[in-house]
GROMACS .gro file of C-alpha atoms in nm:
model
  317
    1MET     CA    1   2.179  17.173   7.148
    2THR     CA    2   1.948  17.424   6.978
    3ASN     CA    3   1.639  17.225   7.081
    4ALA     CA    4   1.765  17.213   7.438
    5LEU     CA    5   1.817  17.590   7.433
    6ALA     CA    6   1.464  17.649   7.304
    7ALA     CA    7   1.313  17.422   7.571
    8LEU     CA    8   1.515  17.582   7.850
    9SER     CA    9   1.432  17.932   7.726
   10SER     CA   10   1.060  17.855   7.732
   11THR     CA   11   1.085  17.698   8.077
   12GLN     CA   12   1.277  17.997   8.207
   13TYR     CA   13   1.035  18.248   8.055
   14TYR     CA   14   0.718  18.091   8.196
   15LEU     CA   15   0.881  18.018   8.532
   16PHE     CA   16   0.988  18.378   8.586
   17ARG     CA   17   0.681  18.536   8.429
   18PHE     CA   18   0.413  18.340   8.615
   19VAL     CA   19   0.558  18.125   8.896
   20SER     CA   20   0.827  18.353   9.038
   21PRO     CA   21   0.589  18.648   9.108
   22VAL     CA   22   0.373  18.412   9.316
   23VAL     CA   23   0.680  18.288   9.506
   24ILE     CA   24   0.790  18.649   9.567
   25PHE     CA   25   0.443  18.744   9.694
   26LEU     CA   26   0.425  18.443   9.927
   27GLY     CA   27   0.778  18.513  10.049
   28THR     CA   28   0.700  18.879  10.117
   29VAL     CA   29   0.384  18.795  10.312
   30GLY     CA   30   0.565  18.518  10.499
   31CYS     CA   31   0.856  18.742  10.603
   32ILE     CA   32   0.620  19.014  10.728
   33ILE     CA   33   0.416  18.767  10.935
   34ASN     CA   34   0.733  18.601  11.066
   35LEU     CA   35   0.868  18.938  11.181
   36THR     CA   36   0.535  19.025  11.342
   37VAL     CA   37   0.525  18.695  11.532
   38PHE     CA   38   0.889  18.686  11.644
   39THR     CA   39   0.863  19.041  11.783
   40GLN     CA   40   0.568  18.944  12.004
   41LYS     CA   41   0.630  18.947  12.380
   42LEU     CA   42   0.622  18.568  12.416
   43LEU     CA   43   0.898  18.502  12.163
   44ARG     CA   44   1.114  18.814  12.137
   45LYS     CA   45   1.296  18.737  12.465
   46ASN     CA   46   1.416  18.405  12.323
   47THR     CA   47   1.769  18.418  12.180
   48CYS     CA   48   1.676  18.213  11.874
   49SER     CA   49   1.403  18.466  11.792
   50VAL     CA   50   1.670  18.738  11.764
   51TYR     CA   51   1.843  18.537  11.491
   52PHE     CA   52   1.509  18.459  11.325
   53ILE     CA   53   1.420  18.831  11.321
   54ALA     CA   54   1.755  18.915  11.158
   55TYR     CA   55   1.713  18.621  10.918
   56ASN     CA   56   1.369  18.737  10.806
   57ILE     CA   57   1.478  19.099  10.762
   58GLY     CA   58   1.764  18.972  10.546
   59ASN     CA   59   1.528  18.744  10.353
   60PHE     CA   60   1.283  19.028  10.288
   61ILE     CA   61   1.553  19.254  10.141
   62TYR     CA   62   1.711  18.963   9.951
   63ILE     CA   63   1.379  18.883   9.781
   64TYR     CA   64   1.381  19.224   9.613
   65ALA     CA   65   1.756  19.232   9.546
   66ALA     CA   66   1.777  18.893   9.374
   67PRO     CA   67   1.456  18.698   9.284
   68PHE     CA   68   1.259  19.016   9.207
   69TYR     CA   69   1.539  19.150   8.986
   70VAL     CA   70   1.578  18.821   8.794
   71THR     CA   71   1.199  18.801   8.754
   72LEU     CA   72   1.183  19.148   8.600
   73ASN     CA   73   1.483  19.076   8.379
   74VAL     CA   74   1.389  18.730   8.250
   75GLY     CA   75   1.011  18.734   8.272
   76TYR     CA   76   0.941  19.093   8.170
   77SER     CA   77   1.263  19.211   7.996
   78ILE     CA   78   1.314  19.496   8.246
   79ASP     CA   79   1.670  19.550   8.368
   80ALA     CA   80   1.781  19.895   8.479
   81SER     CA   81   2.107  19.760   8.625
   82ILE     CA   82   2.260  19.715   8.278
   83GLN     CA   83   2.203  20.084   8.208
   84TYR     CA   84   2.342  20.240   8.526
   85LEU     CA   85   2.673  20.119   8.669
   86VAL     CA   86   2.599  20.251   9.020
   87LEU     CA   87   2.271  20.057   9.032
   88CYS     CA   88   2.446  19.750   8.892
   89ARG     CA   89   2.715  19.754   9.161
   90LEU     CA   90   2.473  19.832   9.443
   91ARG     CA   91   2.233  19.551   9.346
   92PHE     CA   92   2.512  19.296   9.301
   93TYR     CA   93   2.671  19.395   9.634
   94THR     CA   94   2.336  19.371   9.813
   95THR     CA   95   2.270  19.027   9.664
   96VAL     CA   96   2.612  18.885   9.756
   97LEU     CA   97   2.604  19.041  10.104
   98LEU     CA   98   2.252  18.927  10.194
   99ASN     CA   99   2.319  18.579  10.060
  100CYS     CA  100   2.605  18.561  10.309
  101LEU     CA  101   2.420  18.731  10.597
  102CYS     CA  102   2.111  18.509  10.574
  103SER     CA  103   2.335  18.201  10.586
  104PHE     CA  104   2.527  18.355  10.878
  105TYR     CA  105   2.208  18.420  11.077
  106LEU     CA  106   2.088  18.065  11.014
  107VAL     CA  107   2.422  17.918  11.126
  108MET     CA  108   2.423  18.134  11.441
  109ALA     CA  109   2.065  18.025  11.518
  110SER     CA  110   2.177  17.663  11.476
  111ILE     CA  111   2.469  17.712  11.715
  112ASP     CA  112   2.232  17.879  11.962
  113ARG     CA  113   2.000  17.577  11.948
  114VAL     CA  114   2.295  17.346  12.017
  115LEU     CA  115   2.377  17.552  12.326
  116ILE     CA  116   2.020  17.582  12.456
  117THR     CA  117   1.939  17.211  12.408
  118SER     CA  118   2.255  17.098  12.589
  119SER     CA  119   2.212  16.901  12.911
  120ASN     CA  120   2.501  17.101  13.061
  121ALA     CA  121   2.376  17.404  13.256
  122ARG     CA  122   2.693  17.606  13.192
  123THR     CA  123   2.664  17.545  12.818
  124ARG     CA  124   2.301  17.662  12.821
  125GLN     CA  125   2.402  17.980  13.005
  126LYS     CA  126   2.620  18.080  12.707
  127SER     CA  127   2.301  18.139  12.507
  128THR     CA  128   2.208  18.495  12.609
  129LEU     CA  129   2.018  18.782  12.450
  130ARG     CA  130   2.325  19.005  12.481
  131MET     CA  131   2.539  18.755  12.291
  132ALA     CA  132   2.269  18.720  12.024
  133TYR     CA  133   2.255  19.097  11.966
  134VAL     CA  134   2.636  19.123  11.959
  135CYS     CA  135   2.657  18.840  11.703
  136VAL     CA  136   2.385  18.986  11.480
  137ILE     CA  137   2.508  19.348  11.486
  138GLY     CA  138   2.880  19.269  11.491
  139GLY     CA  139   2.848  18.997  11.228
  140SER     CA  140   2.642  19.222  10.998
  141ILE     CA  141   2.903  19.500  11.012
  142PHE     CA  142   3.190  19.255  10.965
  143TRP     CA  143   3.041  19.087  10.657
  144ALA     CA  144   2.932  19.421  10.509
  145LEU     CA  145   3.294  19.539  10.522
  146CYS     CA  146   3.432  19.206  10.397
  147HIS     CA  147   3.215  19.224  10.085
  148SER     CA  148   3.289  19.591  10.006
  149HIS     CA  149   3.521  19.486   9.721
  150VAL     CA  150   3.211  19.387   9.521
  151LEU     CA  151   3.115  19.756   9.500
  152PHE     CA  152   3.430  19.828   9.299
  153LEU     CA  153   3.486  19.509   9.099
  154THR     CA  154   3.143  19.463   8.940
  155ASN     CA  155   3.071  19.585   8.588
  156ILE     CA  156   2.821  19.574   8.304
  157ILE     CA  157   2.968  19.312   8.072
  158GLN     CA  158   2.871  19.168   7.733
  159ILE     CA  159   2.832  18.790   7.755
  160ILE     CA  160   2.735  18.740   7.388
  161PRO     CA  161   2.676  18.996   7.109
  162ASN     CA  162   2.405  19.248   7.213
  163VAL     CA  163   2.344  19.071   7.546
  164PHE     CA  164   2.469  19.251   7.858
  165GLN     CA  165   2.479  19.143   8.219
  166CYS     CA  166   2.562  19.300   8.554
  167TYR     CA  167   2.829  19.067   8.690
  168SER     CA  168   3.174  19.047   8.845
  169GLU     CA  169   3.470  19.143   8.628
  170GLN     CA  170   3.621  18.865   8.420
  171GLY     CA  171   3.953  18.709   8.512
  172ILE     CA  172   4.098  18.621   8.850
  173TYR     CA  173   3.836  18.817   9.046
  174ARG     CA  174   3.547  18.619   8.897
  175VAL     CA  175   3.730  18.295   8.974
  176PHE     CA  176   3.787  18.415   9.331
  177LEU     CA  177   3.423  18.518   9.377
  178SER     CA  178   3.291  18.191   9.233
  179TYR     CA  179   3.514  17.982   9.459
  180TYR     CA  180   3.424  18.202   9.755
  181VAL     CA  181   3.048  18.152   9.702
  182LEU     CA  182   3.102  17.779   9.640
  183ILE     CA  183   3.308  17.732   9.958
  184LYS     CA  184   3.061  17.945  10.153
  185GLU     CA  185   2.769  17.727  10.043
  186ILE     CA  186   2.955  17.405  10.126
  187LEU     CA  187   3.070  17.528  10.468
  188THR     CA  188   2.726  17.669  10.551
  189LEU     CA  189   2.555  17.343  10.460
  190ALA     CA  190   2.811  17.139  10.655
  191LEU     CA  191   2.775  17.358  10.967
  192LEU     CA  192   2.395  17.352  10.946
  193ILE     CA  193   2.389  16.974  10.915
  194MET     CA  194   2.634  16.925  11.204
  195CYS     CA  195   2.450  17.168  11.431
  196GLY     CA  196   2.113  17.024  11.331
  197LEU     CA  197   2.221  16.668  11.410
  198ARG     CA  198   2.374  16.782  11.737
  199SER     CA  199   2.052  16.961  11.836
  200VAL     CA  200   1.847  16.649  11.760
  201LYS     CA  201   2.089  16.440  11.966
  202ASN     CA  202   2.067  16.686  12.255
  203ILE     CA  203   1.687  16.684  12.241
  204GLN     CA  204   1.677  16.303  12.239
  205ARG     CA  205   1.921  16.282  12.531
  206SER     CA  206   1.730  16.533  12.740
  207ALA     CA  207   1.380  16.405  12.656
  208GLN     CA  208   1.364  16.165  12.950
  209ARG     CA  209   1.527  16.417  13.184
  210ILE     CA  210   1.274  16.685  13.083
  211GLU     CA  211   0.986  16.441  13.122
  212ASP     CA  212   1.098  16.344  13.473
  213ALA     CA  213   1.154  16.708  13.570
  214THR     CA  214   0.816  16.807  13.430
  215GLY     CA  215   0.648  16.534  13.633
  216ALA     CA  216   0.809  16.660  13.951
  217LEU     CA  217   0.736  17.024  13.876
  218SER     CA  218   0.374  16.956  13.786
  219ARG     CA  219   0.320  16.848  14.143
  220SER     CA  220   0.462  17.173  14.275
  221ALA     CA  221   0.215  17.445  14.176
  222ALA     CA  222   0.249  17.715  13.911
  223GLY     CA  223   0.624  17.712  13.857
  224GLY     CA  224   0.608  17.375  13.684
  225HIS     CA  225   0.379  17.492  13.407
  226SER     CA  226   0.602  17.791  13.331
  227THR     CA  227   0.916  17.575  13.310
  228HIS     CA  228   0.743  17.316  13.094
  229SER     CA  229   0.618  17.588  12.857
  230THR     CA  230   0.967  17.735  12.821
  231VAL     CA  231   1.121  17.394  12.748
  232ALA     CA  232   0.847  17.311  12.495
  233ARG     CA  233   0.893  17.648  12.324
  234ASP     CA  234   1.270  17.595  12.298
  235ARG     CA  235   1.219  17.252  12.144
  236GLN     CA  236   0.967  17.385  11.892
  237LEU     CA  237   1.209  17.662  11.790
  238ALA     CA  238   1.471  17.391  11.738
  239PHE     CA  239   1.233  17.196  11.511
  240MET     CA  240   1.151  17.513  11.317
  241LEU     CA  241   1.522  17.566  11.265
  242LEU     CA  242   1.569  17.206  11.151
  243MET     CA  243   1.298  17.257  10.889
  244ASP     CA  244   1.478  17.570  10.764
  245ILE     CA  245   1.804  17.374  10.747
  246LEU     CA  246   1.642  17.092  10.548
  247ILE     CA  247   1.484  17.330  10.295
  248TYR     CA  248   1.809  17.528  10.268
  249GLY     CA  249   2.009  17.212  10.199
  250LEU     CA  250   1.767  17.083   9.935
  251PHE     CA  251   1.743  17.401   9.729
  252CYS     CA  252   2.060  17.604   9.788
  253SER     CA  253   2.283  17.308   9.699
  254THR     CA  254   2.169  17.344   9.335
  255PHE     CA  255   2.349  17.678   9.299
  256ALA     CA  256   2.662  17.533   9.462
  257ILE     CA  257   2.656  17.245   9.212
  258PHE     CA  258   2.625  17.493   8.924
  259LEU     CA  259   2.921  17.696   9.055
  260LEU     CA  260   3.127  17.377   9.082
  261TYR     CA  261   3.045  17.291   8.719
  262GLN     CA  262   3.128  17.649   8.615
  263GLN     CA  263   3.474  17.628   8.771
  264ILE     CA  264   3.547  17.283   8.626
  265THR     CA  265   3.461  17.406   8.274
  266GLN     CA  266   3.597  17.761   8.303
  267TYR     CA  267   3.880  17.700   8.054
  268ASP     CA  268   3.667  17.512   7.799
  269VAL     CA  269   3.592  17.680   7.467
  270LYS     CA  270   3.216  17.736   7.465
  271SER     CA  271   2.983  17.821   7.179
  272PRO     CA  272   2.733  18.110   7.206
  273VAL     CA  273   2.452  17.853   7.242
  274GLN     CA  274   2.630  17.679   7.531
  275ILE     CA  275   2.691  18.014   7.701
  276GLN     CA  276   2.320  18.094   7.675
  277ILE     CA  277   2.226  17.753   7.815
  278GLU     CA  278   2.459  17.803   8.112
  279SER     CA  279   2.311  18.149   8.172
  280ILE     CA  280   1.961  17.997   8.181
  281VAL     CA  281   2.071  17.715   8.414
  282ARG     CA  282   2.230  17.977   8.639
  283ASN     CA  283   1.898  18.166   8.657
  284LEU     CA  284   1.710  17.844   8.732
  285ALA     CA  285   1.958  17.760   9.009
  286GLN     CA  286   1.910  18.109   9.152
  287PHE     CA  287   1.534  18.055   9.148
  288ALA     CA  288   1.579  17.729   9.340
  289ALA     CA  289   1.801  17.911   9.592
  290SER     CA  290   1.522  18.164   9.652
  291ILE     CA  291   1.275  17.893   9.763
  292PRO     CA  292   1.403  17.871  10.126
  293VAL     CA  293   1.366  18.249  10.157
  294SER     CA  294   1.000  18.230  10.060
  295THR     CA  295   0.895  17.918  10.251
  296SER     CA  296   1.024  17.994  10.603
  297PHE     CA  297   0.686  18.113  10.737
  298TYR     CA  298   0.498  17.814  10.598
  299THR     CA  299   0.746  17.560  10.738
  300ASN     CA  300   0.725  17.738  11.075
  301MET     CA  301   0.348  17.692  11.068
  302ILE     CA  302   0.396  17.320  11.014
  303ALA     CA  303   0.673  17.273  11.272
  304SER     CA  304   0.555  17.473  11.574
  305LYS     CA  305   0.227  17.482  11.765
  306THR     CA  306   0.351  17.786  11.960
  307PHE     CA  307   0.416  17.970  11.634
  308ARG     CA  308   0.068  17.883  11.504
  309ASN     CA  309  -0.088  18.013  11.826
  310GLU     CA  310   0.110  18.338  11.799
  311VAL     CA  311  -0.005  18.382  11.438
  312LYS     CA  312  -0.366  18.337  11.552
  313LYS     CA  313  -0.313  18.603  11.820
  314VAL     CA  314  -0.170  18.845  11.563
  315PHE     CA  315  -0.471  18.808  11.333
  316SER     CA  316  -0.728  18.807  11.614
  317SER     CA  317  -0.593  19.119  11.787
   0.00000   0.00000   0.00000
């Protein structure tokens, strides 16, 4: 057990001292470029872009509320949140809220792609800019209020002698919060998978219809090119979203698995060494959960030709 603790401690130290700063830097640059691209004239009128803009704003703030904080704490032994209760509660609230909001924006974007890729015209008409703005603004306010309890039920606690941590209060509230995050991760992943599969099915079903329509329109002057470009752009946004869903599922599931283990073993008597090991594993799971936040721009570059062209325009202008 002691050897395992030493190995995990070394892994954690080097990961957060050298690797995590690079991930944070890449994530910061990626979020800024994503926001710049999605606010360009060509894309900002697309409903999915509204969700992507909100998603990237949330990701940018989350990077500095969670991964950046853990990096300073573990890699450089800097943690102001265990000295000031107000800072502790504000940081923990921001982390929990943004973790929820980013998932919410991704789910809403997935639902929007299901609507816009539908072969039913009435279903496609439900995807509107007005609805996207209402969902983003209304959803943000709703979840901010729903998580307000975190501001009052978070404290600086001692996990082992001389080791303090900014975390939720022990007892029933911690159990509630752990189950809440676990259920949220499971539901989010399930919704993303279902919406992703549905979008793929819609795209496959409409592929022949789009091809036939494009052939007819291409023989009828300029309108055909415009329609084809819009359809192609919608499909590329759907593929970008599917990439985000895949990365989210691969990396965020690790934290859900850790939370499940934590709840199964919550009544076990644990030694100080085991508590330290679990704390390290928790940090490693949090690092894994930060990967989707930092890779969104780079997966977009792979998935979408339109996105790559818009990035070129940004840097060439």
